[in-house]
Amino acid sequence: MSAEALQFRRFRRLRRSENLRRLIRETRLSIEDFIYPLFVVHGHGVRREVNSMPGVYQLSVDQLGREAEELLELGIVAVLLFGIPARKDELASEAYDPDGIVQRAVRELKRVAPELVVITDVCNCEYTSHGHCGIVRDGHILNDATLELLARTAVSHAEAGADMVAPSDMMDGRVRAIRRALDQAGFSEIPILSYAAKYASAFYGPFREAAESAPAFGDRRSHQMDPGNRREALREIATDLEEGADAIIVKPALAYLDVVSAARERFDVPIAAYNVSGEYAMVKAAARNGWIDEQRVVVEILTGIRRAGAQMIITYHAKDVARWLREGQISMAPARALAE
Ligand code: PBG
């Protein structure tokens, strides 16, 4: 080869065919890395689509059998449960009621699909009359008094059969309080997936419609993190791990991929990124207008989240991706169920 030809590198050599590109691909998506959020409501026969989240439904407990069957068939192995209570009050009573909506949903899911990993979101905001994440006095959320409610909620989820609890409230000390309470109640084997770095984000807008949890006054900036902070996220994560978290979540995902990446470098624990409601809604809206290619955008977004270092992705796109995969419209690492 002439000296002249060696003066630049030919990266394109390895991009010449689809199979060659596949062979050298560094980051692969696998359907088994996805956690699918479910919103559960009281009532019977309820399957109500969330306005700002096309394809996402509020489901009543009787619908969960069908849903679980569909998820497992698609190769999705884990769900994250949110509940919409019958009644909201100042003390978030239904959050830790043994017969509350999430507790009933967990029992039903474990009955119909024991192999499905059932993770529960532990927070008070869906259950309080004011929509805040804890006990409010004089317009402020009381941190330490709230811990007790969170711990009770986590234990009640474990009693119902949850495989893992995911505290999302961002109160200080909640992981320690929940770990202690779980251990004392005999649930030392139930892991905690902590929303360790959760930002005060406008991207949660559609979720608050889905979970009926918008705060009646004020916002969540007194406890969720300021979007400008990365180093603080690492301190939050380190603290949650010291307190006993088994795995952590960075949330939202897309505007915080640097945080995912920094966390991946620093900590040797499983990391999840939450591809939140607003991120989903934007993709769906643009796709509906014909402005973007939904499939390609979704695969690119999820690949980006994995490449940043998240091994688990909590995403509302999970079912769509699994279907495209099954129909051969996209290719990914094969899911266990599909490979069998
Ligand atoms: C709190 C909680 C929220 C989300 C997950 N857990 C909302 C909030 O903090 O206001 C948001 C998830 C999403 O936007 O998809 N229970």
Short mmCIF file of C-alpha atoms and ligand atoms in Angstrom, two decimals:
data_model
loop_
_atom_site.label_atom_id
_atom_site.label_comp_id
_atom_site.label_asym_id
_atom_site.label_seq_id
_atom_site.Cartn_x
_atom_site.Cartn_y
_atom_site.Cartn_z
CA MET A 1 0.00 0.00 0.00
CA SER A 2 1.28 3.43 -0.82
CA ALA A 3 2.41 5.75 1.95
CA GLU A 4 -0.17 8.21 0.82
CA ALA A 5 -3.06 5.82 1.51
CA LEU A 6 -1.85 5.29 5.08
CA GLN A 7 -2.06 8.92 5.97
CA PHE A 8 -5.61 8.58 7.18
CA ARG A 9 -7.51 5.81 8.96
CA ARG A 10 -10.31 4.04 7.16
CA PHE A 11 -13.00 3.62 9.81
CA ARG A 12 -15.49 2.86 7.10
CA ARG A 13 -13.90 -0.55 6.50
CA LEU A 14 -15.75 -1.89 9.51
CA ARG A 15 -19.06 -0.33 8.51
CA ARG A 16 -19.47 -1.99 5.18
CA SER A 17 -22.30 -4.38 5.91
CA GLU A 18 -25.04 -4.83 8.49
CA ASN A 19 -23.51 -8.03 9.83
CA LEU A 20 -20.07 -6.48 10.08
CA ARG A 21 -21.55 -3.54 11.97
CA ARG A 22 -23.33 -5.96 14.25
CA LEU A 23 -20.11 -7.78 14.92
CA ILE A 24 -18.25 -4.71 16.12
CA ARG A 25 -21.18 -3.09 17.95
CA GLU A 26 -20.09 -2.17 21.49
CA THR A 27 -23.47 -1.62 23.07
CA ARG A 28 -26.40 -3.94 22.64
CA LEU A 29 -29.90 -3.60 23.91
CA SER A 30 -31.54 -6.58 25.48
CA ILE A 31 -35.19 -6.73 26.36
CA GLU A 32 -34.22 -8.29 29.68
CA ASP A 33 -32.64 -5.02 30.77
CA PHE A 34 -35.99 -3.25 30.65
CA ILE A 35 -38.26 -2.53 33.59
CA TYR A 36 -41.81 -1.64 32.60
CA PRO A 37 -43.80 0.80 34.79
CA LEU A 38 -47.43 -0.08 35.58
CA PHE A 39 -50.11 2.21 37.01
CA VAL A 40 -52.71 0.39 39.05
CA VAL A 41 -56.13 1.77 40.00
CA HIS A 42 -59.12 0.59 42.02
CA GLY A 43 -62.20 -0.66 40.23
CA HIS A 44 -62.97 -3.46 37.83
CA GLY A 45 -62.35 -3.73 34.12
CA VAL A 46 -60.44 -0.45 34.06
CA ARG A 47 -58.04 0.07 31.16
CA ARG A 48 -57.76 3.82 30.78
CA GLU A 49 -55.17 5.31 28.48
CA VAL A 50 -53.17 8.22 29.90
CA ASN A 51 -53.79 11.24 27.73
CA SER A 52 -50.22 12.49 27.57
CA MET A 53 -48.72 9.00 27.36
CA PRO A 54 -50.22 7.14 24.37
CA GLY A 55 -49.95 3.38 24.86
CA VAL A 56 -49.72 3.65 28.66
CA TYR A 57 -52.77 2.65 30.69
CA GLN A 58 -54.10 2.85 34.20
CA LEU A 59 -55.14 -0.73 34.94
CA SER A 60 -57.36 -2.26 37.59
CA VAL A 61 -56.09 -5.30 39.48
CA ASP A 62 -58.22 -7.75 37.45
CA GLN A 63 -56.37 -6.63 34.30
CA LEU A 64 -52.95 -7.51 35.67
CA GLY A 65 -53.06 -11.20 34.81
CA ARG A 66 -53.45 -10.44 31.14
CA GLU A 67 -50.80 -7.73 31.34
CA ALA A 68 -48.27 -9.97 33.08
CA GLU A 69 -48.81 -12.72 30.55
CA GLU A 70 -48.24 -10.29 27.70
CA LEU A 71 -45.07 -8.89 29.30
CA LEU A 72 -43.52 -12.29 29.93
CA GLU A 73 -44.41 -13.41 26.44
CA LEU A 74 -42.62 -10.35 25.09
CA GLY A 75 -39.55 -11.16 27.19
CA ILE A 76 -39.99 -8.32 29.69
CA VAL A 77 -39.05 -9.71 33.09
CA ALA A 78 -39.61 -6.83 35.52
CA VAL A 79 -42.26 -4.24 36.36
CA LEU A 80 -42.26 -1.14 38.54
CA LEU A 81 -45.60 -0.58 40.25
CA PHE A 82 -47.34 2.70 40.99
CA GLY A 83 -50.72 2.92 42.66
CA ILE A 84 -53.54 5.41 42.52
CA PRO A 85 -55.40 5.16 45.83
CA ALA A 86 -59.13 5.35 46.45
CA ARG A 87 -58.63 8.08 49.03
CA LYS A 88 -55.86 10.55 49.67
CA ASP A 89 -55.20 12.04 53.10
CA GLU A 90 -52.56 13.99 55.01
CA LEU A 91 -50.80 10.85 56.22
CA ALA A 92 -50.85 8.91 52.93
CA SER A 93 -52.69 6.11 54.73
CA GLU A 94 -53.31 3.95 51.71
CA ALA A 95 -49.59 3.85 50.93
CA TYR A 96 -49.04 1.39 53.81
CA ASP A 97 -52.52 -0.14 54.02
CA PRO A 98 -52.16 -3.94 53.71
CA ASP A 99 -55.21 -3.78 51.46
CA GLY A 100 -54.00 -0.74 49.52
CA ILE A 101 -53.91 -0.69 45.75
CA VAL A 102 -50.22 -1.55 45.36
CA GLN A 103 -50.38 -4.32 47.96
CA ARG A 104 -53.34 -5.86 46.13
CA ALA A 105 -51.60 -5.49 42.78
CA VAL A 106 -48.44 -7.17 44.09
CA ARG A 107 -50.40 -10.12 45.47
CA GLU A 108 -52.23 -10.52 42.17
CA LEU A 109 -49.06 -10.33 40.07
CA LYS A 110 -47.22 -12.83 42.28
CA ARG A 111 -50.22 -15.15 42.08
CA VAL A 112 -50.53 -15.11 38.31
CA ALA A 113 -46.87 -14.65 37.34
CA PRO A 114 -44.55 -15.59 40.21
CA GLU A 115 -41.46 -15.33 37.98
CA LEU A 116 -42.10 -11.69 37.08
CA VAL A 117 -39.82 -9.39 39.13
CA VAL A 118 -42.19 -7.04 40.92
CA ILE A 119 -40.61 -3.78 42.06
CA THR A 120 -42.67 -1.24 43.96
CA ASP A 121 -42.24 2.52 43.98
CA VAL A 122 -42.16 3.69 47.58
CA CYS A 123 -43.35 7.28 47.88
CA ASN A 124 -46.21 9.19 49.44
CA CYS A 125 -47.02 11.71 46.73
CA GLU A 126 -49.72 9.61 45.07
CA TYR A 127 -51.35 9.07 48.46
CA THR A 128 -51.33 12.48 50.14
CA SER A 129 -54.17 14.96 49.75
CA HIS A 130 -51.66 17.74 49.03
CA GLY A 131 -49.63 15.61 46.60
CA HIS A 132 -46.36 16.03 48.48
CA CYS A 133 -43.94 13.22 49.22
CA GLY A 134 -44.22 13.39 52.99
CA ILE A 135 -45.89 14.85 56.03
CA VAL A 136 -46.40 18.58 55.55
CA ARG A 137 -46.37 21.13 58.34
CA ASP A 138 -46.50 24.88 57.76
CA GLY A 139 -45.89 24.35 54.07
CA HIS A 140 -42.74 22.26 54.64
CA ILE A 141 -42.19 18.53 54.24
CA LEU A 142 -40.96 17.03 57.49
CA ASN A 143 -38.05 14.75 56.68
CA ASP A 144 -37.71 12.56 59.77
CA ALA A 145 -41.42 12.10 60.43
CA THR A 146 -41.85 11.00 56.83
CA LEU A 147 -39.24 8.24 57.17
CA GLU A 148 -41.56 6.26 59.39
CA LEU A 149 -44.31 6.27 56.74
CA LEU A 150 -41.86 5.23 54.03
CA ALA A 151 -40.54 2.37 56.14
CA ARG A 152 -44.07 1.15 56.85
CA THR A 153 -44.91 1.35 53.18
CA ALA A 154 -41.84 -0.64 52.16
CA VAL A 155 -42.58 -3.35 54.74
CA SER A 156 -46.19 -3.61 53.59
CA HIS A 157 -45.01 -4.05 50.00
CA ALA A 158 -42.62 -6.79 51.09
CA GLU A 159 -45.41 -8.47 53.06
CA ALA A 160 -47.55 -8.43 49.91
CA GLY A 161 -44.72 -10.23 48.08
CA ALA A 162 -42.73 -7.50 46.32
CA ASP A 163 -39.33 -8.67 45.06
CA MET A 164 -37.68 -5.29 45.47
CA VAL A 165 -38.64 -1.84 46.82
CA ALA A 166 -37.70 1.42 45.12
CA PRO A 167 -37.88 4.54 47.30
CA SER A 168 -38.39 7.64 45.12
CA ASP A 169 -39.20 10.32 47.66
CA MET A 170 -35.67 11.79 48.11
CA MET A 171 -36.02 12.25 51.88
CA ASP A 172 -32.66 12.02 53.64
CA GLY A 173 -32.08 8.80 55.54
CA ARG A 174 -34.89 6.83 53.90
CA VAL A 175 -32.70 3.99 52.69
CA ARG A 176 -31.39 3.41 56.20
CA ALA A 177 -34.89 3.62 57.68
CA ILE A 178 -36.30 1.22 55.08
CA ARG A 179 -33.39 -1.24 55.40
CA ARG A 180 -33.80 -1.36 59.18
CA ALA A 181 -37.55 -1.78 58.98
CA LEU A 182 -37.30 -4.53 56.37
CA ASP A 183 -34.67 -6.37 58.41
CA GLN A 184 -36.70 -6.11 61.60
CA ALA A 185 -39.77 -7.43 59.83
CA GLY A 186 -37.83 -10.46 58.57
CA PHE A 187 -37.23 -9.20 55.04
CA SER A 188 -33.45 -9.02 55.10
CA GLU A 189 -33.39 -10.62 51.65
CA ILE A 190 -35.48 -7.98 49.94
CA PRO A 191 -33.22 -5.58 48.01
CA ILE A 192 -33.57 -1.81 47.81
CA LEU A 193 -33.35 -0.12 44.42
CA SER A 194 -32.90 3.48 45.45
CA TYR A 195 -33.77 6.47 43.31
CA ALA A 196 -30.51 7.91 44.62
CA ALA A 197 -30.05 10.72 42.12
CA LYS A 198 -33.47 12.07 41.33
CA TYR A 199 -33.70 15.56 39.94
CA ALA A 200 -36.47 18.13 40.30
CA SER A 201 -37.52 17.79 36.68
CA ALA A 202 -40.21 19.12 34.38
CA PHE A 203 -39.94 15.81 32.54
CA TYR A 204 -42.22 14.19 35.16
CA GLY A 205 -45.23 16.16 33.90
CA PRO A 206 -47.11 13.35 32.12
CA PHE A 207 -46.42 10.92 35.00
CA ARG A 208 -48.25 13.22 37.36
CA GLU A 209 -51.30 12.88 35.14
CA ALA A 210 -50.88 9.08 35.04
CA ALA A 211 -50.35 8.78 38.81
CA GLU A 212 -52.60 11.69 39.75
CA SER A 213 -49.81 13.03 41.94
CA ALA A 214 -49.23 16.68 41.04
CA PRO A 215 -48.53 18.73 44.18
CA ALA A 216 -51.45 20.98 45.15
CA PHE A 217 -49.07 23.81 46.01
CA GLY A 218 -45.36 24.45 45.53
CA ASP A 219 -43.02 21.96 43.91
CA ARG A 220 -40.49 19.26 44.78
CA ARG A 221 -37.36 21.37 44.74
CA SER A 222 -36.86 21.20 48.49
CA HIS A 223 -35.97 17.51 48.24
CA GLN A 224 -35.33 16.52 44.62
CA MET A 225 -31.96 17.58 43.20
CA ASP A 226 -31.09 20.72 41.33
CA PRO A 227 -30.50 19.94 37.64
CA GLY A 228 -27.19 21.77 37.71
CA ASN A 229 -25.51 19.33 40.08
CA ARG A 230 -23.45 16.32 39.18
CA ARG A 231 -20.98 15.96 42.05
CA GLU A 232 -23.88 16.15 44.48
CA ALA A 233 -25.45 13.19 42.68
CA LEU A 234 -22.35 11.14 43.41
CA ARG A 235 -22.59 12.05 47.10
CA GLU A 236 -26.27 11.09 47.12
CA ILE A 237 -25.45 7.74 45.54
CA ALA A 238 -22.52 7.07 47.88
CA THR A 239 -24.75 7.85 50.86
CA ASP A 240 -27.57 5.59 49.70
CA LEU A 241 -25.09 2.76 49.19
CA GLU A 242 -23.67 3.29 52.67
CA GLU A 243 -27.21 3.22 54.03
CA GLY A 244 -27.84 -0.12 52.38
CA ALA A 245 -29.08 0.41 48.82
CA ASP A 246 -28.37 -2.62 46.62
CA ALA A 247 -28.77 -0.83 43.30
CA ILE A 248 -29.44 2.76 42.30
CA ILE A 249 -31.45 4.82 39.83
CA VAL A 250 -30.55 8.02 38.03
CA LYS A 251 -33.63 9.93 36.95
CA PRO A 252 -34.51 11.36 34.45
CA ALA A 253 -32.22 9.69 31.93
CA LEU A 254 -31.62 11.81 28.87
CA ALA A 255 -30.65 15.17 30.30
CA TYR A 256 -28.55 13.31 32.91
CA LEU A 257 -26.50 10.82 30.93
CA ASP A 258 -23.32 12.40 32.27
CA VAL A 259 -24.53 11.51 35.75
CA VAL A 260 -25.17 7.92 34.66
CA SER A 261 -21.71 7.78 33.17
CA ALA A 262 -20.02 9.29 36.24
CA ALA A 263 -21.91 6.88 38.51
CA ARG A 264 -20.85 3.94 36.32
CA GLU A 265 -17.19 4.96 36.63
CA ARG A 266 -17.34 5.40 40.38
CA PHE A 267 -19.61 2.66 41.73
CA ASP A 268 -19.63 -1.08 41.17
CA VAL A 269 -23.34 -1.58 41.72
CA PRO A 270 -26.16 -2.14 39.28
CA ILE A 271 -27.33 1.17 37.87
CA ALA A 272 -30.74 1.86 36.41
CA ALA A 273 -31.74 4.93 34.44
CA TYR A 274 -35.35 6.06 34.38
CA ASN A 275 -36.41 7.08 30.87
CA VAL A 276 -39.24 9.19 32.29
CA SER A 277 -42.73 10.12 31.17
CA GLY A 278 -41.83 13.44 29.56
CA GLU A 279 -39.09 11.80 27.52
CA TYR A 280 -41.61 9.23 26.32
CA ALA A 281 -44.33 11.80 25.63
CA MET A 282 -42.03 13.93 23.47
CA VAL A 283 -41.10 10.98 21.29
CA LYS A 284 -44.72 9.88 20.93
CA ALA A 285 -45.91 13.39 20.08
CA ALA A 286 -43.24 13.95 17.45
CA ALA A 287 -43.83 10.49 15.98
CA ARG A 288 -47.57 11.11 15.75
CA ASN A 289 -46.88 14.24 13.79
CA GLY A 290 -44.66 12.29 11.43
CA TRP A 291 -41.69 14.41 12.44
CA ILE A 292 -39.40 11.58 13.54
CA ASP A 293 -39.01 7.86 12.87
CA GLU A 294 -40.25 6.48 16.19
CA GLN A 295 -38.54 3.08 16.01
CA ARG A 296 -35.15 4.44 15.16
CA VAL A 297 -35.38 7.25 17.68
CA VAL A 298 -36.42 4.91 20.49
CA VAL A 299 -33.67 2.38 19.78
CA GLU A 300 -31.15 5.22 19.59
CA ILE A 301 -32.32 6.73 22.88
CA LEU A 302 -32.23 3.39 24.71
CA THR A 303 -28.84 2.53 23.22
CA GLY A 304 -27.54 5.91 24.40
CA ILE A 305 -28.74 5.21 27.92
CA ARG A 306 -27.04 1.81 27.92
CA ARG A 307 -23.86 3.24 26.41
CA ALA A 308 -23.74 5.88 29.17
CA GLY A 309 -23.53 2.98 31.62
CA ALA A 310 -27.00 2.05 32.80
CA GLN A 311 -27.56 -1.68 32.80
CA MET A 312 -31.25 -1.46 33.55
CA ILE A 313 -33.62 0.94 31.85
CA ILE A 314 -37.00 1.79 33.30
CA THR A 315 -38.96 2.69 30.19
CA TYR A 316 -42.51 3.05 28.90
CA HIS A 317 -41.19 2.05 25.45
CA ALA A 318 -40.41 -1.51 26.60
CA LYS A 319 -43.49 -3.18 25.10
CA ASP A 320 -43.18 -1.36 21.78
CA VAL A 321 -39.53 -2.33 21.51
CA ALA A 322 -40.32 -5.95 22.32
CA ARG A 323 -43.00 -6.02 19.63
CA TRP A 324 -40.77 -4.47 16.97
CA LEU A 325 -38.16 -6.99 17.89
CA ARG A 326 -40.57 -9.87 17.59
CA GLU A 327 -41.84 -8.64 14.25
CA GLY A 328 -38.25 -8.49 13.03
CA GLN A 329 -38.42 -4.74 12.49
CA ILE A 330 -35.39 -4.13 14.67
CA SER A 331 -32.61 -6.35 15.94
CA MET A 332 -31.21 -6.59 19.43
CA ALA A 333 -29.62 -9.18 21.65
CA PRO A 334 -32.21 -11.94 21.81
CA ALA A 335 -34.44 -12.01 24.83
CA ARG A 336 -34.46 -15.23 26.81
CA ALA A 337 -38.08 -15.96 26.04
CA LEU A 338 -37.53 -15.42 22.35
CA ALA A 339 -34.32 -17.41 22.18
CA GLU A 340 -35.91 -20.47 23.71
C1 PBG B 1 -42.66 9.74 42.73
C2 PBG B 1 -42.28 9.44 41.34
C3 PBG B 1 -42.35 10.31 40.24
C4 PBG B 1 -41.91 9.57 39.15
C5 PBG B 1 -41.59 8.30 39.60
N1 PBG B 1 -41.82 8.25 40.95
C6 PBG B 1 -42.87 11.67 40.12
C7 PBG B 1 -42.34 12.80 40.89
O1 PBG B 1 -41.30 12.74 41.55
O2 PBG B 1 -43.01 13.82 40.83
C8 PBG B 1 -41.81 10.09 37.74
C9 PBG B 1 -41.68 9.07 36.67
C10 PBG B 1 -41.91 9.58 35.29
O3 PBG B 1 -42.01 10.79 35.02
O4 PBG B 1 -42.01 8.74 34.39
N2 PBG B 1 -43.59 8.80 43.24
#
